Amino acid sequence: MTTLKTADDIRVAIDALELDAVASYFDNDDDEIDPYVVCEGVSIAAFNEYVGDGEGLRVPLRFLALDDGRIVIVELPTKVHESTAAEFTSKFLRAAGNEDEVAKGGSMTARRAANPNKEADATFGPKRTTLNRTPAPAPRTVTDWVTLAVEVGRSQSWLLKISAPGTQIRYALYDSTTRPHPTIRPTARGTSRHAAAGAAVNVTFDMRRILSIPANQALPNGVNAIAIVDLRTVMNLVIRSLR
């Protein structure tokens, strides 16, 4: 029988990690790699108590996950990871048409009752001043209203996965009202490997959903109805930043 861990037990386990060894684990060039298991027997309450507001954690919350009672590390900060998140953000905002109308939340912590706290690499949504938007869903306010969350990593099927050298990228899109899980089918998915003249790997985003604007209402000035991001371009820009 597994003894349930407390927040202090989790802190001891993470403080005991040799982060160089964890980094070496994720440096593996294999396309498929499992998350790094820190400890087991963790409840949602203990996990949320440990992560708190996400500040001052030895391993940032956006690199942690609670998976069936196990705390796992999905990746550690790398140039490839950070570049992928930054390049995606840049291309998405450009594709939106008028980036000034899109709220950028960065790696904010998301909290849902009875769920582990989460922290994405990039978040987007409506602004307080967004023309024709619907009210924020209770108990949300515009401040914590996220309609698109982007998670980059090396493991877990629902991440925007990019290989250690940045030469393969894989994506999966999920409805923002669901919690990604291996048993839940994504609305779209795809994989691309680096090629000098490869075809575009376009991912489309409905800006009415991103900005929560009904179909019978006008979009803000300059905002495109559909934002198209070519993940091959994102991958190529990441690779160029490494050489």
Short mmCIF file of C-alpha atoms in Angstrom, two decimals:
data_model
loop_
_atom_site.label_atom_id
_atom_site.label_comp_id
_atom_site.label_asym_id
_atom_site.label_seq_id
_atom_site.Cartn_x
_atom_site.Cartn_y
_atom_site.Cartn_z
CA MET A 1 0.00 0.00 0.00
CA THR A 2 1.43 3.38 -1.02
CA THR A 3 1.54 5.99 1.72
CA LEU A 4 0.12 9.27 0.46
CA LYS A 5 2.73 12.00 0.24
CA THR A 6 2.35 15.35 1.98
CA ALA A 7 3.48 18.67 0.54
CA ASP A 8 6.61 18.40 2.70
CA ASP A 9 7.33 14.90 1.35
CA ILE A 10 7.08 16.26 -2.20
CA ARG A 11 9.44 19.11 -1.35
CA VAL A 12 12.00 16.65 0.05
CA ALA A 13 11.75 14.45 -3.06
CA ILE A 14 12.24 17.37 -5.45
CA ASP A 15 15.04 18.92 -3.38
CA ALA A 16 16.85 15.56 -3.55
CA LEU A 17 16.81 15.48 -7.36
CA GLU A 18 20.10 15.69 -9.23
CA LEU A 19 18.94 18.12 -11.90
CA ASP A 20 21.98 17.42 -14.10
CA ALA A 21 20.89 13.77 -14.26
CA VAL A 22 17.32 14.79 -15.10
CA ALA A 23 18.61 17.12 -17.83
CA SER A 24 20.69 14.28 -19.29
CA TYR A 25 17.56 12.11 -19.36
CA PHE A 26 15.78 14.66 -21.54
CA ASP A 27 18.83 15.20 -23.77
CA ASN A 28 18.11 11.78 -25.29
CA ASP A 29 17.47 12.16 -29.03
CA ASP A 30 14.72 9.51 -29.08
CA ASP A 31 11.44 10.79 -30.54
CA GLU A 32 9.47 9.04 -27.78
CA ILE A 33 10.47 9.59 -24.18
CA ASP A 34 8.52 9.06 -20.97
CA PRO A 35 8.12 11.76 -18.33
CA TYR A 36 10.64 11.64 -15.47
CA VAL A 37 8.92 10.26 -12.36
CA VAL A 38 9.72 12.14 -9.14
CA CYS A 39 7.45 10.34 -6.66
CA GLU A 40 4.18 8.43 -6.38
CA GLY A 41 1.20 8.42 -4.03
CA VAL A 42 0.41 12.12 -4.42
CA SER A 43 -3.10 13.51 -4.05
CA ILE A 44 -4.37 16.55 -5.94
CA ALA A 45 -4.64 18.44 -2.65
CA ALA A 46 -1.03 17.69 -1.66
CA PHE A 47 0.24 18.62 -5.13
CA ASN A 48 -1.63 21.92 -5.14
CA GLU A 49 -0.43 22.70 -1.61
CA TYR A 50 3.16 22.06 -2.69
CA VAL A 51 3.05 24.21 -5.85
CA GLY A 52 1.12 27.04 -4.16
CA ASP A 53 1.23 30.12 -6.38
CA GLY A 54 4.01 28.58 -8.49
CA GLU A 55 6.68 30.97 -7.22
CA GLY A 56 10.08 29.77 -5.97
CA LEU A 57 9.73 26.13 -7.04
CA ARG A 58 12.97 24.28 -7.73
CA VAL A 59 11.34 22.84 -10.87
CA PRO A 60 8.88 25.39 -12.33
CA LEU A 61 5.24 24.34 -12.39
CA ARG A 62 5.08 24.43 -16.21
CA PHE A 63 7.54 21.52 -16.25
CA LEU A 64 5.63 19.47 -13.65
CA ALA A 65 2.46 17.40 -13.92
CA LEU A 66 0.40 15.15 -11.68
CA ASP A 67 -0.33 11.95 -13.59
CA ASP A 68 -2.40 9.27 -11.84
CA GLY A 69 -0.90 10.04 -8.45
CA ARG A 70 2.64 10.46 -9.77
CA ILE A 71 4.51 13.74 -9.94
CA VAL A 72 6.40 13.79 -13.22
CA ILE A 73 8.76 16.22 -14.90
CA VAL A 74 7.77 16.64 -18.55
CA GLU A 75 10.92 18.57 -19.47
CA LEU A 76 13.49 21.00 -18.10
CA PRO A 77 14.21 24.48 -19.47
CA THR A 78 16.31 24.32 -22.65
CA LYS A 79 17.06 26.67 -25.54
CA VAL A 80 14.88 24.48 -27.79
CA HIS A 81 11.97 24.59 -25.34
CA GLU A 82 12.06 28.34 -24.76
CA SER A 83 12.64 29.13 -28.46
CA THR A 84 9.70 26.95 -29.49
CA ALA A 85 7.33 28.73 -27.11
CA ALA A 86 8.61 32.16 -28.19
CA GLU A 87 8.49 31.45 -31.94
CA PHE A 88 5.00 29.95 -31.69
CA THR A 89 3.78 33.01 -29.79
CA SER A 90 5.28 35.35 -32.39
CA LYS A 91 3.74 33.48 -35.34
CA PHE A 92 0.34 33.09 -33.68
CA LEU A 93 0.05 36.78 -32.86
CA ARG A 94 1.08 37.73 -36.39
CA ALA A 95 -1.48 35.29 -37.82
CA ALA A 96 -4.20 36.79 -35.61
CA GLY A 97 -3.98 39.94 -37.72
CA ASN A 98 -4.09 42.48 -34.91
CA GLU A 99 -2.10 41.23 -31.95
CA ASP A 100 -3.10 44.23 -29.86
CA GLU A 101 -6.58 42.69 -29.56
CA VAL A 102 -5.29 39.41 -28.05
CA ALA A 103 -4.56 39.15 -24.33
CA LYS A 104 -1.18 37.53 -23.63
CA GLY A 105 -1.04 35.75 -20.28
CA GLY A 106 2.42 34.20 -20.53
CA SER A 107 2.98 31.19 -18.27
CA MET A 108 0.15 31.97 -15.84
CA THR A 109 -1.05 29.33 -13.37
CA ALA A 110 -4.48 27.86 -14.11
CA ARG A 111 -6.64 26.55 -11.27
CA ARG A 112 -9.76 24.42 -11.55
CA ALA A 113 -11.64 22.90 -8.64
CA ALA A 114 -10.66 19.26 -7.99
CA ASN A 115 -7.84 19.43 -10.58
CA PRO A 116 -4.07 19.83 -10.26
CA ASN A 117 -2.79 23.34 -10.80
CA LYS A 118 -1.29 23.81 -14.27
CA GLU A 119 1.07 26.32 -15.83
CA ALA A 120 1.32 26.55 -19.61
CA ASP A 121 4.22 28.03 -21.58
CA ALA A 122 1.98 30.61 -23.26
CA THR A 123 -1.66 31.60 -22.80
CA PHE A 124 -4.05 33.78 -24.78
CA GLY A 125 -7.60 35.04 -24.50
CA PRO A 126 -9.91 38.05 -24.77
CA LYS A 127 -9.19 41.45 -23.25
CA ARG A 128 -11.48 43.50 -21.02
CA THR A 129 -11.97 45.87 -23.96
CA THR A 130 -12.49 43.18 -26.65
CA LEU A 131 -15.32 44.30 -28.92
CA ASN A 132 -18.44 42.09 -28.88
CA ARG A 133 -17.00 39.41 -26.58
CA THR A 134 -19.21 37.35 -24.30
CA PRO A 135 -18.93 37.67 -20.50
CA ALA A 136 -16.20 35.61 -18.84
CA PRO A 137 -17.53 32.23 -17.66
CA ALA A 138 -18.14 32.26 -13.90
CA PRO A 139 -16.16 32.23 -11.69
CA ARG A 140 -13.54 33.49 -14.16
CA THR A 141 -12.74 37.13 -14.75
CA VAL A 142 -10.96 38.56 -17.77
CA THR A 143 -7.75 38.47 -15.71
CA ASP A 144 -7.66 34.65 -15.54
CA TRP A 145 -9.71 33.81 -18.67
CA VAL A 146 -7.65 31.59 -20.99
CA THR A 147 -9.04 30.34 -24.31
CA LEU A 148 -5.75 29.04 -25.77
CA ALA A 149 -2.99 27.43 -23.71
CA VAL A 150 0.26 26.21 -25.28
CA GLU A 151 2.41 23.59 -23.56
CA VAL A 152 5.81 22.65 -25.01
CA GLY A 153 7.67 19.52 -23.93
CA ARG A 154 9.48 16.29 -24.70
CA SER A 155 6.96 13.83 -23.25
CA GLN A 156 3.20 13.37 -22.78
CA SER A 157 1.12 13.07 -25.92
CA TRP A 158 -0.89 16.27 -25.42
CA LEU A 159 2.12 18.61 -25.48
CA LEU A 160 3.50 20.58 -28.40
CA LYS A 161 6.38 18.10 -28.55
CA ILE A 162 9.72 19.03 -30.05
CA SER A 163 12.76 16.74 -30.12
CA ALA A 164 15.96 17.62 -28.26
CA PRO A 165 17.75 18.95 -31.39
CA GLY A 166 14.55 20.63 -32.61
CA THR A 167 14.30 18.46 -35.73
CA GLN A 168 10.84 16.97 -35.13
CA ILE A 169 7.69 18.67 -33.94
CA ARG A 170 4.38 17.06 -32.99
CA TYR A 171 1.18 18.75 -31.97
CA ALA A 172 -2.25 17.89 -30.60
CA LEU A 173 -5.16 20.29 -30.15
CA TYR A 174 -7.80 19.84 -27.45
CA ASP A 175 -10.96 21.70 -26.64
CA SER A 176 -10.15 24.16 -23.86
CA THR A 177 -13.07 22.87 -21.77
CA THR A 178 -11.44 19.43 -21.42
CA ARG A 179 -8.40 18.33 -19.48
CA PRO A 180 -5.92 16.65 -21.88
CA HIS A 181 -5.48 12.97 -21.12
CA PRO A 182 -4.33 9.95 -23.16
CA THR A 183 -7.93 8.65 -23.25
CA ILE A 184 -9.33 11.90 -24.71
CA ARG A 185 -9.06 12.30 -28.47
CA PRO A 186 -7.62 15.59 -29.72
CA THR A 187 -9.56 17.67 -32.24
CA ALA A 188 -6.47 17.75 -34.49
CA ARG A 189 -2.95 16.35 -34.43
CA GLY A 190 0.12 16.00 -36.64
CA THR A 191 3.86 15.33 -36.82
CA SER A 192 6.58 16.92 -38.94
CA ARG A 193 10.29 16.32 -39.36
CA HIS A 194 12.79 18.95 -40.44
CA ALA A 195 13.26 19.22 -44.20
CA ALA A 196 14.75 22.11 -46.13
CA ALA A 197 11.79 22.30 -48.52
CA GLY A 198 9.08 20.45 -46.62
CA ALA A 199 5.38 21.18 -46.96
CA ALA A 200 3.72 23.56 -44.53
CA VAL A 201 2.30 22.07 -41.32
CA ASN A 202 -0.57 24.46 -40.81
CA VAL A 203 -2.53 24.60 -37.56
CA THR A 204 -5.65 26.77 -37.63
CA PHE A 205 -7.24 28.71 -34.79
CA ASP A 206 -10.74 30.18 -34.86
CA MET A 207 -10.25 33.72 -33.59
CA ARG A 208 -13.91 33.93 -32.59
CA ARG A 209 -13.23 31.14 -30.09
CA ILE A 210 -9.96 32.72 -28.96
CA LEU A 211 -11.68 36.08 -28.35
CA SER A 212 -15.08 34.56 -27.37
CA ILE A 213 -17.05 36.47 -29.99
CA PRO A 214 -20.36 35.01 -31.27
CA ALA A 215 -20.74 34.23 -34.97
CA ASN A 216 -23.29 37.02 -35.45
CA GLN A 217 -20.98 39.70 -34.04
CA ALA A 218 -18.12 41.53 -35.74
CA LEU A 219 -14.49 40.80 -34.93
CA PRO A 220 -12.33 43.69 -33.69
CA ASN A 221 -10.67 45.78 -36.38
CA GLY A 222 -7.86 43.93 -38.15
CA VAL A 223 -8.43 40.54 -36.50
CA ASN A 224 -8.54 37.63 -38.95
CA ALA A 225 -11.37 35.11 -38.71
CA ILE A 226 -8.83 32.26 -38.82
CA ALA A 227 -5.23 32.40 -37.60
CA ILE A 228 -2.95 29.96 -39.42
CA VAL A 229 0.38 28.97 -37.86
CA ASP A 230 2.87 26.90 -39.86
CA LEU A 231 4.65 24.69 -37.33
CA ARG A 232 7.33 23.86 -39.89
CA THR A 233 8.28 27.53 -39.91
CA VAL A 234 8.34 27.49 -36.10
CA MET A 235 10.62 24.43 -36.17
CA ASN A 236 12.94 25.93 -38.79
CA LEU A 237 13.30 29.15 -36.80
CA VAL A 238 14.12 27.17 -33.65
CA ILE A 239 16.80 25.19 -35.51
CA ARG A 240 18.29 28.41 -36.92
CA SER A 241 18.62 29.75 -33.37
CA LEU A 242 20.80 26.75 -32.44
CA ARG A 243 23.42 27.14 -35.15
#
